[in-house]
Short mmCIF file of C-alpha atoms in Angstrom, two decimals:
data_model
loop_
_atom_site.label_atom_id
_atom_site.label_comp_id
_atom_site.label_asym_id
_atom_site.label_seq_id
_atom_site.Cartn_x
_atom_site.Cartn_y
_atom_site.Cartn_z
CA UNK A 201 30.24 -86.22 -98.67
CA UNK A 202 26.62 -85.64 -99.36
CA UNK A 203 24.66 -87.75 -97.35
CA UNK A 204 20.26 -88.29 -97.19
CA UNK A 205 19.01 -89.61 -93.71
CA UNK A 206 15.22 -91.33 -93.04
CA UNK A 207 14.20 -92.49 -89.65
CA UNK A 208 12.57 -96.39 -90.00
CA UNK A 209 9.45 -94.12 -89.43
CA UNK A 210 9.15 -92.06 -92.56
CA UNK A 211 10.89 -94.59 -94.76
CA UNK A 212 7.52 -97.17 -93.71
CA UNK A 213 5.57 -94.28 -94.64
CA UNK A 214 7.33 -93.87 -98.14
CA UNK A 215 7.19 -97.17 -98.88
CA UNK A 216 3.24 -97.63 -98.13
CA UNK A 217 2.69 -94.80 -100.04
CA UNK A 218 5.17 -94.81 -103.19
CA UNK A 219 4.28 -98.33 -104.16
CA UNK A 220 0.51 -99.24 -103.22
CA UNK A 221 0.23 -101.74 -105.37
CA UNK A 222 -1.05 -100.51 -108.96
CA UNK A 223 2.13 -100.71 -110.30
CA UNK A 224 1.62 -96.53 -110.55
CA UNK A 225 3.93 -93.78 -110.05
CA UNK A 226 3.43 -91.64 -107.20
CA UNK A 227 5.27 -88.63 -105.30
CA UNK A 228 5.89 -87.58 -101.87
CA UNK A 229 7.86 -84.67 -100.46
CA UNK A 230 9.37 -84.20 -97.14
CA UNK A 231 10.85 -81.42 -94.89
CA UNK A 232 13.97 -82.18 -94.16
CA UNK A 233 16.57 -80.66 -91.45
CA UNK A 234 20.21 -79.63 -92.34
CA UNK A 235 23.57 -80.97 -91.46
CA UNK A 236 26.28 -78.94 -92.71
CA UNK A 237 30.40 -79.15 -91.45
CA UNK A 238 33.53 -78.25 -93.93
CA UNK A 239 33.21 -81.28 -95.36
CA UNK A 240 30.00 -83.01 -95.15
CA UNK A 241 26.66 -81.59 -96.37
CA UNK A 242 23.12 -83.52 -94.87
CA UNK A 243 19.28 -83.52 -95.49
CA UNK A 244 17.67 -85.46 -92.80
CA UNK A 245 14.21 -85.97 -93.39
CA UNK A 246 12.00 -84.46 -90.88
CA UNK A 247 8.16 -84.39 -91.90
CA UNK A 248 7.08 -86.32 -94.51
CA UNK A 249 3.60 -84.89 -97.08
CA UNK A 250 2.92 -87.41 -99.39
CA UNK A 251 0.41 -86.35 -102.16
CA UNK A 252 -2.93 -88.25 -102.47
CA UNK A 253 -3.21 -90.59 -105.05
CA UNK A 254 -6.28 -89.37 -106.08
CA UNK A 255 -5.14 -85.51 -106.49
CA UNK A 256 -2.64 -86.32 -109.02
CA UNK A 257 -4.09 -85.56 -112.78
CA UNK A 258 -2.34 -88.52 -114.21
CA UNK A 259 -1.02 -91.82 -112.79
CA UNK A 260 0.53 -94.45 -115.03
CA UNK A 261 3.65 -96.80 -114.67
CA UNK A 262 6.23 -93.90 -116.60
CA UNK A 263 4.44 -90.95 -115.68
CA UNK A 264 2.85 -88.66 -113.45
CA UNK A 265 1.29 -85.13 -113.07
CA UNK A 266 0.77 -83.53 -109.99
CA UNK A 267 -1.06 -80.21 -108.97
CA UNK A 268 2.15 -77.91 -108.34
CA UNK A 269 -0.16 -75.79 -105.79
CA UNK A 270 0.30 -78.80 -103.28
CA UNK A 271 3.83 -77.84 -102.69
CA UNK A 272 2.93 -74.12 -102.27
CA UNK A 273 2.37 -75.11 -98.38
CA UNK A 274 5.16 -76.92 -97.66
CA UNK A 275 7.30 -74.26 -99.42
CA UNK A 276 6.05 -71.68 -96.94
CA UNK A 277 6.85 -74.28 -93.96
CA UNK A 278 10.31 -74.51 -95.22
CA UNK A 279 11.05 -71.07 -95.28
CA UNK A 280 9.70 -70.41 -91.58
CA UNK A 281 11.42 -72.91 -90.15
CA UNK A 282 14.33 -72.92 -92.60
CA UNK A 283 14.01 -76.33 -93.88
CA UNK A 284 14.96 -78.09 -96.71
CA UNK A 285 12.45 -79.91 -99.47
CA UNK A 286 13.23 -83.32 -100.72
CA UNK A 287 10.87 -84.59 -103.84
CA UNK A 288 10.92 -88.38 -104.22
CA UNK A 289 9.16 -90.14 -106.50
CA UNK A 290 8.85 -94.44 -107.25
CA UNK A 291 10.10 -95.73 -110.64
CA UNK A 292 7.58 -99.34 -110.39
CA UNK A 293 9.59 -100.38 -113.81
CA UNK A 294 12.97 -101.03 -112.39
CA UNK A 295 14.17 -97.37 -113.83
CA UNK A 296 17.48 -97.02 -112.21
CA UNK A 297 18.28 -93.77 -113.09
CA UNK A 298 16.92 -89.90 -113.23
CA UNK A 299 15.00 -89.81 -116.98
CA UNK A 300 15.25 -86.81 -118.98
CA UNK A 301 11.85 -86.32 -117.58
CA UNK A 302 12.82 -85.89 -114.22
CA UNK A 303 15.84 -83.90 -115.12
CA UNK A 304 13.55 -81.23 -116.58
CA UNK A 305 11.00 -81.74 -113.96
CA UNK A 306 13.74 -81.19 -111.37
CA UNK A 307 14.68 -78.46 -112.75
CA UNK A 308 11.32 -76.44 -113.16
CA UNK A 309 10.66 -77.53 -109.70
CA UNK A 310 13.55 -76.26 -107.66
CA UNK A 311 13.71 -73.05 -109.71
CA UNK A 312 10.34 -72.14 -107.79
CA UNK A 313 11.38 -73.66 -104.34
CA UNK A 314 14.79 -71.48 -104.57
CA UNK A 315 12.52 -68.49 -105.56
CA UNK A 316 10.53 -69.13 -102.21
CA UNK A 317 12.90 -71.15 -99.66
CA UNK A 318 15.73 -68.18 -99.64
CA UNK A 319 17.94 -69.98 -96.77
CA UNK A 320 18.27 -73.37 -98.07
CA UNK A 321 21.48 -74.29 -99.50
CA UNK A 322 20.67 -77.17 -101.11
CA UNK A 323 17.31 -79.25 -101.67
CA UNK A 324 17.12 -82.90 -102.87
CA UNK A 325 15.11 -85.59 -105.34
CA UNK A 326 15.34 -88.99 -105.30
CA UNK A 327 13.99 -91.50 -106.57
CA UNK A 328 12.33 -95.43 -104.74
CA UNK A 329 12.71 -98.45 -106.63
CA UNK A 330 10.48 -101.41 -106.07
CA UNK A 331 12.96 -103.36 -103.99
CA UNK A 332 12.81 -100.18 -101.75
CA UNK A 333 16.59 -98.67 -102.72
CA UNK A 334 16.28 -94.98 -102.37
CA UNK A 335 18.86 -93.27 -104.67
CA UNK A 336 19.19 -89.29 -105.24
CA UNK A 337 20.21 -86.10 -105.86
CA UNK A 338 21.12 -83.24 -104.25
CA UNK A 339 20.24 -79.31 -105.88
CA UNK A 340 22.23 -75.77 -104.97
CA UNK A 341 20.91 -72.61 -105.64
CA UNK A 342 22.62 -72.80 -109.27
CA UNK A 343 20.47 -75.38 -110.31
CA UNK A 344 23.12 -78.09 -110.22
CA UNK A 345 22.67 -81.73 -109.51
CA UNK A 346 25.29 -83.27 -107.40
CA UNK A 347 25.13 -87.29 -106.48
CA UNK A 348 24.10 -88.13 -103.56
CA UNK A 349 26.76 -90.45 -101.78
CA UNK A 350 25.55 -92.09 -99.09
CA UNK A 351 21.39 -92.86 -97.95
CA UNK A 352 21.00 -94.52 -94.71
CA UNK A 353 17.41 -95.33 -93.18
CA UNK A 354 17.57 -96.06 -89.18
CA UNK A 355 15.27 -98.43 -88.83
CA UNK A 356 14.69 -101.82 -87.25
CA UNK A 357 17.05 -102.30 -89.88
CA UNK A 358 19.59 -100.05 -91.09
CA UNK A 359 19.85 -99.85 -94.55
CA UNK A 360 22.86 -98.16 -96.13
CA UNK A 361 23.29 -97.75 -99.63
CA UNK A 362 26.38 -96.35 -100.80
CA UNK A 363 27.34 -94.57 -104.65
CA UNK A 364 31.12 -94.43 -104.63
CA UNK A 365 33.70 -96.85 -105.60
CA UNK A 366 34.06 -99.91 -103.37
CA UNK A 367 37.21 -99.87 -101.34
CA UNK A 368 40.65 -102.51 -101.51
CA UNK A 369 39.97 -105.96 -99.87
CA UNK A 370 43.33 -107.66 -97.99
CA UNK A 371 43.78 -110.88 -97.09
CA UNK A 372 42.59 -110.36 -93.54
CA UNK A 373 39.45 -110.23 -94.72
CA UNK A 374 38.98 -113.15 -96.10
CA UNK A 375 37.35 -114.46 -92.82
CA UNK A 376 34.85 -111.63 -92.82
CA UNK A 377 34.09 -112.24 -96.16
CA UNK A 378 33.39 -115.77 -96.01
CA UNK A 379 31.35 -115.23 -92.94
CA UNK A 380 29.21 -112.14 -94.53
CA UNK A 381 29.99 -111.80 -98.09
CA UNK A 382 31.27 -109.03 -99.79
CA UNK A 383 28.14 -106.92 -99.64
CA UNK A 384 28.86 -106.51 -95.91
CA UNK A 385 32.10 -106.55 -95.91
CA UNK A 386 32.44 -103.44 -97.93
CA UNK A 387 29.62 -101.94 -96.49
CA UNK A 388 31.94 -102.55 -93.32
CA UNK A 389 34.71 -101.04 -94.74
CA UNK A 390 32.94 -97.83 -95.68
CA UNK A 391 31.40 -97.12 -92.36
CA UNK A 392 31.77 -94.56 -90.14
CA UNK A 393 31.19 -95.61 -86.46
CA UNK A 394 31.41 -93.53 -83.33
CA UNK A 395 32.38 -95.26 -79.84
CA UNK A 396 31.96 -93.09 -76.61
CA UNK A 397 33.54 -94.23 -73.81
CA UNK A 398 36.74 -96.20 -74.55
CA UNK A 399 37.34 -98.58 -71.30
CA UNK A 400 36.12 -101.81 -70.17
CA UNK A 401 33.37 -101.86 -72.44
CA UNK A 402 33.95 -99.30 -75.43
CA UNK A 403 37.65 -100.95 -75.37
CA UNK A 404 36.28 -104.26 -76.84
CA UNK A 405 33.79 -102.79 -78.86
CA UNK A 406 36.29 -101.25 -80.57
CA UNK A 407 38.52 -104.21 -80.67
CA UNK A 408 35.97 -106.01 -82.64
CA UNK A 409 34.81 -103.44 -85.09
CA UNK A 410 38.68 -102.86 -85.94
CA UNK A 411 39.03 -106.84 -86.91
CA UNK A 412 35.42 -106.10 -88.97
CA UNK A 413 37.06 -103.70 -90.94
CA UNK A 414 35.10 -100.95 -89.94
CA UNK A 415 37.08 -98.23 -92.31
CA UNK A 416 36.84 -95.41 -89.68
CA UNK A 417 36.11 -94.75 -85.86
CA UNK A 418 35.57 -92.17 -84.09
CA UNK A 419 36.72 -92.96 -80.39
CA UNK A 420 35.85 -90.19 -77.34
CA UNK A 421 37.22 -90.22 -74.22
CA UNK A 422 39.01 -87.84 -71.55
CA UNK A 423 40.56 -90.40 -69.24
CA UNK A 424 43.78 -91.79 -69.09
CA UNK A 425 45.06 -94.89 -68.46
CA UNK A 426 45.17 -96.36 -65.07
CA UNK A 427 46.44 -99.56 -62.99
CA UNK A 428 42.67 -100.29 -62.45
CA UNK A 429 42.38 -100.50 -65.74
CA UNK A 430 44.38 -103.09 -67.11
CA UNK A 431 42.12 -105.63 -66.11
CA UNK A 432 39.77 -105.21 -68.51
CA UNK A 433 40.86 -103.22 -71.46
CA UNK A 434 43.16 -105.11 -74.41
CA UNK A 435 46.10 -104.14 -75.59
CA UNK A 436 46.84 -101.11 -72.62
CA UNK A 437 50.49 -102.05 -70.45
CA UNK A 438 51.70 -100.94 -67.07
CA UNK A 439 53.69 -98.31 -68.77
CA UNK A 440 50.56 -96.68 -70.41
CA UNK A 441 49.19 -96.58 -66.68
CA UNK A 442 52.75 -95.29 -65.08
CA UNK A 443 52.82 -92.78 -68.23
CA UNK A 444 48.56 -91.70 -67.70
CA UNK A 445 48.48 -92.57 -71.63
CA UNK A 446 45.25 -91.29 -72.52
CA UNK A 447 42.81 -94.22 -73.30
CA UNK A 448 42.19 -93.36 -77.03
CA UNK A 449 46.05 -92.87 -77.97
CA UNK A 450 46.66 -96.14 -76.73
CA UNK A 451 44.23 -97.69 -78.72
CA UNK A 452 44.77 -95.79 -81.77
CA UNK A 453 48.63 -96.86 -81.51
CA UNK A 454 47.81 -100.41 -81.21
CA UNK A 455 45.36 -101.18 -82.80
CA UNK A 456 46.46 -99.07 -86.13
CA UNK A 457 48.97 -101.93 -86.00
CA UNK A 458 46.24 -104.81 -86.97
CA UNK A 459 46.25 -104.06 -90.54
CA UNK A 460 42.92 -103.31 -91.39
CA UNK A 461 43.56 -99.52 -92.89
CA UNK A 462 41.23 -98.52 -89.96
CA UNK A 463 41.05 -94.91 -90.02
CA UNK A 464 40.98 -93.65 -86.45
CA UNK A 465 39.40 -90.09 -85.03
CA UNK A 466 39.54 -89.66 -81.69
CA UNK A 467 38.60 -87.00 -78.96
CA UNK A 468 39.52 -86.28 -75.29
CA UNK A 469 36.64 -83.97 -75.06
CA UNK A 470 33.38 -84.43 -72.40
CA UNK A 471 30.40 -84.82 -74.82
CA UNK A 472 27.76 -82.90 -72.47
CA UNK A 473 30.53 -79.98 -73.22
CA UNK A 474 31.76 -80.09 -76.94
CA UNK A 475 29.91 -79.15 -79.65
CA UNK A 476 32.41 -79.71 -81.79
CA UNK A 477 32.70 -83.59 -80.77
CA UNK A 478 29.18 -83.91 -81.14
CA UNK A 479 28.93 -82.72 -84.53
CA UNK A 480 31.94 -85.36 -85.43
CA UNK A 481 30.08 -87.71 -84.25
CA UNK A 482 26.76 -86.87 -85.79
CA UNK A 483 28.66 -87.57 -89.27
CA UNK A 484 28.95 -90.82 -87.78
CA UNK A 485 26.76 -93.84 -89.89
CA UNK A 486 26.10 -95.14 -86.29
CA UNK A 487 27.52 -94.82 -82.69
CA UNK A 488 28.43 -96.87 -79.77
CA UNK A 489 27.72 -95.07 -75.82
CA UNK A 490 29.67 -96.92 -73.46
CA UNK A 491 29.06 -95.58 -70.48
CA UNK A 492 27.82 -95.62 -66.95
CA UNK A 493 26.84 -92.20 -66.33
CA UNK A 494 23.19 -91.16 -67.42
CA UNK A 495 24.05 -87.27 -68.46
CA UNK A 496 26.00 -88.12 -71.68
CA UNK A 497 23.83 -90.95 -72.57
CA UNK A 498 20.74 -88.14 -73.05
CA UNK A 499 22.90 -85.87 -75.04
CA UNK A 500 23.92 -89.06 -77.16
CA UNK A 501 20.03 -90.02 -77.23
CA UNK A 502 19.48 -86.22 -78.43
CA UNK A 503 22.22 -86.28 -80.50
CA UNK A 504 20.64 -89.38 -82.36
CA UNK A 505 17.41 -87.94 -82.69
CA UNK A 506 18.12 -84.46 -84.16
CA UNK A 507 20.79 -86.11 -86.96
CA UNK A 508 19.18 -89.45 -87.90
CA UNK A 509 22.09 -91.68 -86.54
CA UNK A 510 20.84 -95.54 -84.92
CA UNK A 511 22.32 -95.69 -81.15
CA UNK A 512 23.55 -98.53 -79.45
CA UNK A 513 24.01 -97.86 -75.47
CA UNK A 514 25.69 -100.66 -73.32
CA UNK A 515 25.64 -101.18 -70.03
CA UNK A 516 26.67 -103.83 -67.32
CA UNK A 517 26.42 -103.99 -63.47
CA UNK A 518 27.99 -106.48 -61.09
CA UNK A 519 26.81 -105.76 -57.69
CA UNK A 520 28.81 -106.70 -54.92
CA UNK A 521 27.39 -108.82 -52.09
CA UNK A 522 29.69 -106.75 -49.12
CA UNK A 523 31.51 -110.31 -48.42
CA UNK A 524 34.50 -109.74 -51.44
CA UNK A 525 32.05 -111.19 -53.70
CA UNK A 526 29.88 -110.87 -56.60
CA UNK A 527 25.48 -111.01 -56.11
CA UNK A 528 24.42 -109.82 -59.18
CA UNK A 529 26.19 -109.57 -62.67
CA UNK A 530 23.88 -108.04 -65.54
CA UNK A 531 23.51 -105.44 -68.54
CA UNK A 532 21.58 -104.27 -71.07
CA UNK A 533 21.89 -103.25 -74.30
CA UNK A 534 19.05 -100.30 -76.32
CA UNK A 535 19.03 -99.99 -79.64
CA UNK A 536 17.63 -96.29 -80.26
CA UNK A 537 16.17 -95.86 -83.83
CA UNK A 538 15.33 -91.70 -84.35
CA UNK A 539 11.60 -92.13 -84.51
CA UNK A 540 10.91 -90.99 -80.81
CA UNK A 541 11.97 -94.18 -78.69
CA UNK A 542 14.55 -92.94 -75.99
CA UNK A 543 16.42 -94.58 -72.83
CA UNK A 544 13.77 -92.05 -70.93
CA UNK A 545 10.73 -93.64 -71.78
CA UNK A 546 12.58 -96.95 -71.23
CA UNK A 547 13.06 -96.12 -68.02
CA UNK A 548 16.92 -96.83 -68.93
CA UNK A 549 18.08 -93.17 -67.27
CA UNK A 550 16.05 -90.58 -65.00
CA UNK A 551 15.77 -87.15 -65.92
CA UNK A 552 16.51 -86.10 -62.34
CA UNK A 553 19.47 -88.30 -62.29
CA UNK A 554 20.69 -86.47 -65.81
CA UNK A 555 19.99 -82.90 -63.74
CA UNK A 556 21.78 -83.96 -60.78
CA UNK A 557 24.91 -84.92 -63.06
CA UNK A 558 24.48 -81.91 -65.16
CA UNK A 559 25.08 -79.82 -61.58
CA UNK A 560 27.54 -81.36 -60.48
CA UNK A 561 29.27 -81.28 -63.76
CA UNK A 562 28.65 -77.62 -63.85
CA UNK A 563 28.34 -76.30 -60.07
CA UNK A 564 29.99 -78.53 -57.82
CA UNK A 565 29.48 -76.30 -54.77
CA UNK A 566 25.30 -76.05 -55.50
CA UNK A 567 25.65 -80.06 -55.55
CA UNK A 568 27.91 -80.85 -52.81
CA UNK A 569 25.56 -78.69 -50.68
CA UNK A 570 22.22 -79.86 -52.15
CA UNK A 571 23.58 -83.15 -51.31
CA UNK A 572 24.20 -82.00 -47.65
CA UNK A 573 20.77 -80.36 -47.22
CA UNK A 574 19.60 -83.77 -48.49
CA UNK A 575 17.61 -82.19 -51.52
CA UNK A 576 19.49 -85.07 -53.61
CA UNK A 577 21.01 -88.18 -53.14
CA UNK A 578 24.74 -88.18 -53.99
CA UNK A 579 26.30 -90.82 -56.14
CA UNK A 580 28.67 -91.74 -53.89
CA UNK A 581 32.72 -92.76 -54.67
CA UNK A 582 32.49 -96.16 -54.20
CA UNK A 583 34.55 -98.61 -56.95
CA UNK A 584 32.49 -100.61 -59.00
CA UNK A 585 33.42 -104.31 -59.27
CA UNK A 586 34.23 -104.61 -62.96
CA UNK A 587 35.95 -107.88 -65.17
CA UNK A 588 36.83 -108.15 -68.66
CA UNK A 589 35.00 -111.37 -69.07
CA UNK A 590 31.62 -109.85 -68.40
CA UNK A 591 32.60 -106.72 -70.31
CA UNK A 592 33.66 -108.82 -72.95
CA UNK A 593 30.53 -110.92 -73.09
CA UNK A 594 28.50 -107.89 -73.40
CA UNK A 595 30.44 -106.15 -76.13
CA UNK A 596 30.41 -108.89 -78.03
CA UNK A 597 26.31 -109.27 -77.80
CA UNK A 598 26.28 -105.37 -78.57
CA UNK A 599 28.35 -105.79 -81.78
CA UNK A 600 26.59 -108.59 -82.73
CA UNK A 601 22.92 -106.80 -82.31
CA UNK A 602 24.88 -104.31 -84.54
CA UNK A 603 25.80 -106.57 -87.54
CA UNK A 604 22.14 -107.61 -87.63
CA UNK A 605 21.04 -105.05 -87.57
CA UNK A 606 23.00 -103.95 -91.25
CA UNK A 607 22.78 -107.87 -92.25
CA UNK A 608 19.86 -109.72 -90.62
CA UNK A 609 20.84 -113.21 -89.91
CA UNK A 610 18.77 -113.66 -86.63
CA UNK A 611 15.35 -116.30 -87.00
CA UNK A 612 13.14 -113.69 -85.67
CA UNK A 613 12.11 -109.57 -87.08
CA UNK A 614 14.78 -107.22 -85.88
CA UNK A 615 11.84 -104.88 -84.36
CA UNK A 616 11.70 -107.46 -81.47
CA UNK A 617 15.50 -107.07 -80.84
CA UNK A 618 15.08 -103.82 -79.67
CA UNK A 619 16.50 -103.88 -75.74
CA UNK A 620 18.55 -107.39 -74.94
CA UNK A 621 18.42 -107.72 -71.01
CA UNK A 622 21.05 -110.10 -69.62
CA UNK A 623 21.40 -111.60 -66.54
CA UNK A 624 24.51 -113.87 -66.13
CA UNK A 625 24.32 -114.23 -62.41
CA UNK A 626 20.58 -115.66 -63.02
CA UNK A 627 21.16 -117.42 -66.01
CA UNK A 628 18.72 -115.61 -68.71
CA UNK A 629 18.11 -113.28 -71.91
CA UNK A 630 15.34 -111.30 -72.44
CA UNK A 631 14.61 -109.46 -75.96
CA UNK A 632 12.11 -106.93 -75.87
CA UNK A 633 10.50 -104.65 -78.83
CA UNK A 634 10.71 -100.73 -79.10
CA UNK A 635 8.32 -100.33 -76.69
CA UNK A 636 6.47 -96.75 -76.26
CA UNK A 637 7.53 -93.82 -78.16
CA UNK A 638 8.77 -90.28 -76.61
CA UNK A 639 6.36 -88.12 -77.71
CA UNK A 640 8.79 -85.21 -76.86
CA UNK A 641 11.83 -86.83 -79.30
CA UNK A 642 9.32 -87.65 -81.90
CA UNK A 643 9.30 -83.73 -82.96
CA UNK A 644 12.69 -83.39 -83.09
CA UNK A 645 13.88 -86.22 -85.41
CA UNK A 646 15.69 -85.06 -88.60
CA UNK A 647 16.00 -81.19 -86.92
CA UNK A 648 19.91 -81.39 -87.84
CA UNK A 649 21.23 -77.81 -87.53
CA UNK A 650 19.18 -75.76 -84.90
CA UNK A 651 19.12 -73.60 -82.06
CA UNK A 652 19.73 -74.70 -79.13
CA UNK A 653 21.86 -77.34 -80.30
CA UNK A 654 19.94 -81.13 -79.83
CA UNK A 655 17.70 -78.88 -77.79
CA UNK A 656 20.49 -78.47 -75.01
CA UNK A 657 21.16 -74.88 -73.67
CA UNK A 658 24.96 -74.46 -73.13
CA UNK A 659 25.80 -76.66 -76.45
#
């Protein structure tokens, strides 16, 4: 799989600058991060140069002619920081293919980035259409071109386009289909989709992207099955409980059962602990955290960042009122785009909250007696109400923010469904915009492959 990733960011920024309106060619070039496992090879986009209009020597509608010394910088870049270079370029006729211009253009280009850029395994040129469709190319040290297969841009919309053969519809998708036409549904059925967190919450979530079609998931979680459980997560029996069934075999087993040809990947691993897990699910086209804990929903925040992937993070609270009943029943629900937005500078998670979790993940002693000395607050063992109709409610509003966000049908611009704040107890939904940036994130999108890992010591 050879896959090219843009944040919504750099994408607006290609768009603004490959097609200003004069019905010209133009060129940018971009820095771009790797992503490499046995069987998937990346180039997320990292820094984006586009070259002025007025620099280039000739501009017309099939044809343009750039100073080469304008790369000379970014080559050096590249090689310090041991980057990749992707060359993209607009067609404004409609071209849908590499001419026999670019081909030799490609190829006089890359010989001299190979003969500077000495770690890079592969670079990349693609081409913009007018309609905004990115396809492309991918370039190894030989001088080959190999197809690119997948381009995704995480934006307020995510836009997917996909260059391999469409897969086998059945006849229980005819529903999906006449709900979201084929377009989606084979989009649907060519997605990869990570869910962390497989119980009350990621349980449903995964119910519903199964009936989708989603063609593969990649389920994580380390617990088993328990008698508390079975009020709230489908398809999980009082033998699965009596047995400690982890939670992700007994979904896998049932739910392989529904017919979809749902692929199914799953993990007992702790997230803030495997890299190995994390780099599954950075192959991921998008993920789901379902979880209550604030620790793995930074490393999932990170994780999005570094490796382009859109992140969905659900939450819901009911609060009890101490009289065996219910004061308060609410959630959330982020959508984190890779262009420096985080649950942080939401305010969704506290960085001393992640560090106290991290301890006591990692030193239990230090924590149980920094909690004595009073230097922290503990979190306390007390049971959380929890009910599978609110869960259910809120999974379903989460998958829904998902499928418009890879098929708009909402009235209003998907940058103002950013955050969805529900209150069921008080009767209200609030939909809020990106909000501010973190500026800390915003220089670590596209990364990919780097030391420390997402910027975590110990991963």
């Amino acid at each position: 799989m050879k896959q090219l990733r843009i944040s919504g960011k750099d994408y607006a920024e290609l768009v603004n600058h490959l097609y200003p309106g004069d019905d010209n060619e133009a060129i940018a070039f971009a820095l771009c991060g790797n992503f490499r496992t046995s069987s998937f090879d990346g180039l997320l986009v990292h820094e984006v140069h586009c070259l002025p209009h007025e620099l280039c020597k000739i501009r017309e509608n099939g044809h343009i002619n750039w100073p080469p010394e304008f790369l000379e910088p970014i080559m050096l870049k590249a090689e310090e920081k041991g980057l990749s270079i992707l060359k993209i370029h607009s067609h404004p006729n409609g071209y849908s293919q590499f001419s026999e211009t670019d081909d030799e253009c490609d190829l006089k280009i890359f010989r001299s980035v190979f003969g500077w850029v000495q770690e890079s395994k592969f670079h990349a040129s693609a081409v913009m259409l007018p309609d905004g469709q990115i396809f492309g190319r991918f370039i190894d040290e030989e001088l080959n071109f190999i197809a690119i297969d997948k381009v995704i841009v995480a934006g307020d919309t995510i836009k997917i386009w996909r260059y391999n053969s469409d897969c086998e519809l059945k006849d229980q998708d005819r529903r999906n289909l006449q709900a979201f036409g084929e377009r989606t549904v084979q989009l649907l059925k060519s997605m990869k989709v990570g869910v962390i967190g497989c119980s009350g919450t990621g349980s449903i979530v995964v119910e519903q992207l199964v009936r989708l079609g989603v063609g593969t998931i990649v389920m994580v979680d380390p617990e088993a099955v328990e008698g508390v459980n079975l009020n709230r997560i489908p398809n999980t029996f009082e033998e699965d409980a009596v047995s400690r069934r982890k939670k992700v075999d007994v979904l896998k087993e049932r739910l392989t059962k529904v017919g979809f040809g749902t692929k199914f990947i799953t993990s007992y691993d702790n997230i803030c602990e495997s890299r190995a897990i994390l780099k599954e699910l950075a192959t991921c086209d998008t993920f789901f955290g379902c979880l209550d804990a604030q620790e793995p929903r930074y490393v999932l925040n990170q994780l999005s960042t570094y490796y382009i992937v859109p992140y969905f993070d659900v939450g819901v609270e009911l609060k009890a009122d101490g009289n065996n009943g219910i004061s308060k029943v609410y959630g959330a629900i982020h959508f984190i785009q890779p262009k420096g937005s985080s649950l942080h500078s939401r305010e969704a998670i506290s960085m001393d909250k992640v560090s106290d979790e991290s301890m006591k993940r990692q030193n239990p002693e230090m924590y149980e007696r920094q909690v004595k000395e009073k230097y922290i607050k503990g979190a306390g063992n007390v049971d959380s109400p929890a009910v599978i109709s609110v869960n259910m409610q809120l999974s379903a509003m989460t998958v829904n923010e998902f499928l418009n966000k890879i098929d708009p049908f909402k009235s209003v611009d998907n940058d103002l469904n950013a955050i969805v704040r529900v209150s069921i107890s008080d009767n209200f939904f609030l939909f809020e915009g990106d909000g501010d940036s973190d500026e800390y994130l915003l220089k670590s999108v596209g990364k990919g492959d780097r030391k420390p890992f997402i910027g975590i010591m110990g991963l």
